Short mmCIF file of C-alpha atoms in Angstrom, two decimals:
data_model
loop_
_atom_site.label_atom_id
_atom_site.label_comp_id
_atom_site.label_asym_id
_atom_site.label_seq_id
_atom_site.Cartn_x
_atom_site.Cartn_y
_atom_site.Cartn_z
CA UNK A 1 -231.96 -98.74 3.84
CA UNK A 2 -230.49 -98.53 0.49
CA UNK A 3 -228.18 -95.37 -0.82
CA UNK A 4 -229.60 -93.71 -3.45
CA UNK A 5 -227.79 -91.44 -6.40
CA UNK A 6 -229.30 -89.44 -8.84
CA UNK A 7 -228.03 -88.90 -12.23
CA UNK A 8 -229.02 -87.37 -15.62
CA UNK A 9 -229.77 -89.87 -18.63
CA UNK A 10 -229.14 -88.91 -22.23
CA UNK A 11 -232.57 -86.88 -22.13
CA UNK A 12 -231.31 -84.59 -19.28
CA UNK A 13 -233.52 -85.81 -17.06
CA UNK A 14 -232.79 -86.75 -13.54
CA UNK A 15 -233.27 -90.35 -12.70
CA UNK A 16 -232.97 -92.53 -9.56
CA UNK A 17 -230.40 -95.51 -8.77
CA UNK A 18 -229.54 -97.51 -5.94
CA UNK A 19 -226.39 -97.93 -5.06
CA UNK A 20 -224.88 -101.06 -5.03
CA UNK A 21 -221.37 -100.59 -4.00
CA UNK A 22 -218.84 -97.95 -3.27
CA UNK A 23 -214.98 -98.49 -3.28
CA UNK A 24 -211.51 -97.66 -4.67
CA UNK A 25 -208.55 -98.75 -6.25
CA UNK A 26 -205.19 -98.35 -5.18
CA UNK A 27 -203.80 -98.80 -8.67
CA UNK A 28 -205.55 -95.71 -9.72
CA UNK A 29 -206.14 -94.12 -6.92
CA UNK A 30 -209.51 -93.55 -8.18
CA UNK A 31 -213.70 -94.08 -6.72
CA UNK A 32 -216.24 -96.21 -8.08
CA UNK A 33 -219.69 -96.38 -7.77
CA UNK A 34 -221.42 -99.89 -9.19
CA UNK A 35 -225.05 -98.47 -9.44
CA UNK A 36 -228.37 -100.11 -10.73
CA UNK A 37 -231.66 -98.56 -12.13
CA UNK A 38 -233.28 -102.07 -11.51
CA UNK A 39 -233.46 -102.65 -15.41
CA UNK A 40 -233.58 -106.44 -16.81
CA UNK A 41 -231.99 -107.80 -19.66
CA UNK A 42 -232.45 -110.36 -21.97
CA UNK A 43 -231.47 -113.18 -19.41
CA UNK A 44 -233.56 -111.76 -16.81
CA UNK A 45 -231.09 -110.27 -14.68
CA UNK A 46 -230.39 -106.99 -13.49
CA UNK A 47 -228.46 -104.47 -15.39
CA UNK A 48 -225.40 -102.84 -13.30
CA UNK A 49 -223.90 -99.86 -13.66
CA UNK A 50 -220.24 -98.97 -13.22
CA UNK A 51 -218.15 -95.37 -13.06
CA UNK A 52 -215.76 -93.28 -11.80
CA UNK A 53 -217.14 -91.28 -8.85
CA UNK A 54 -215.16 -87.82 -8.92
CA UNK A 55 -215.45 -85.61 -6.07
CA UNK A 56 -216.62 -82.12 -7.17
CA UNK A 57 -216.67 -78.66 -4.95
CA UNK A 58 -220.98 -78.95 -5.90
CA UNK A 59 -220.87 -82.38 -4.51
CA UNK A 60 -219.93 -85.54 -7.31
CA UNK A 61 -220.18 -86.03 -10.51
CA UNK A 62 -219.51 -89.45 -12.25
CA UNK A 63 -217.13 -90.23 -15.40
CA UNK A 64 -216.86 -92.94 -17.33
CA UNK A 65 -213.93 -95.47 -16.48
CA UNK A 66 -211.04 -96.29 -19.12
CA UNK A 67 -211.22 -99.93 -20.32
CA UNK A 68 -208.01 -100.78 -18.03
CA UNK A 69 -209.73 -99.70 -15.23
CA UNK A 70 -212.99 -101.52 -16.28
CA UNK A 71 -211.01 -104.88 -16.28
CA UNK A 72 -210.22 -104.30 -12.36
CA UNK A 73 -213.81 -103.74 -11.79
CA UNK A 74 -215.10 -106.45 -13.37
CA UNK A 75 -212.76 -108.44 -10.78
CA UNK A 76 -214.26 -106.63 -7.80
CA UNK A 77 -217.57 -107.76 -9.33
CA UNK A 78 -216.72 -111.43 -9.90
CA UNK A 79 -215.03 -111.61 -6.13
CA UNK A 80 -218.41 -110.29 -4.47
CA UNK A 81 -220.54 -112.66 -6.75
CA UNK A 82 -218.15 -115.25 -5.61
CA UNK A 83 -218.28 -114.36 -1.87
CA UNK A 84 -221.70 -114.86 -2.11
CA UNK A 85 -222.65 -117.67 -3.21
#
């Protein structure tokens, strides 16, 4: 069984995603979440999702990730495509 998050789009309204991944970075000490919708682009592969998961006292909320940070996560995302093949 796959985690589940909800979060609001640009409409407001609440919408579904699996989660994909959780994890950290020592460099920034920070949490990220790589999340999909199951969306398909162009190429015919599925969209992924990345942010900043920032504990909240209602629970989480996520933020979007500076571009240094982004660069590290793309890294985590090559390693796990690499692992698996």
């Amino acid at each position: 069984m796959n985690d589940t998050i909800k979060v609001l789009n640009e409409n407001g309204e609440e919408i579904e995603a699996e989660v994909l991944l959780y994890f950290s970075l020592h460099r920034t000490g920070s949490n990220y979440v790589l999340y999909s919708f199951k969306e398909m682009d162009t190429n015919n592969m599925e969209t992924i999702h990345a942010s900043i998961l920032q504990k909240t006292e209602n629970g989480y909320k996520l933020e979007t990730m500076p571009d240094e940070d982004w660069e590290e996560v793309k890294e985590v995302m090559r390693n796990i495509i690499r692992n698996e093949q």
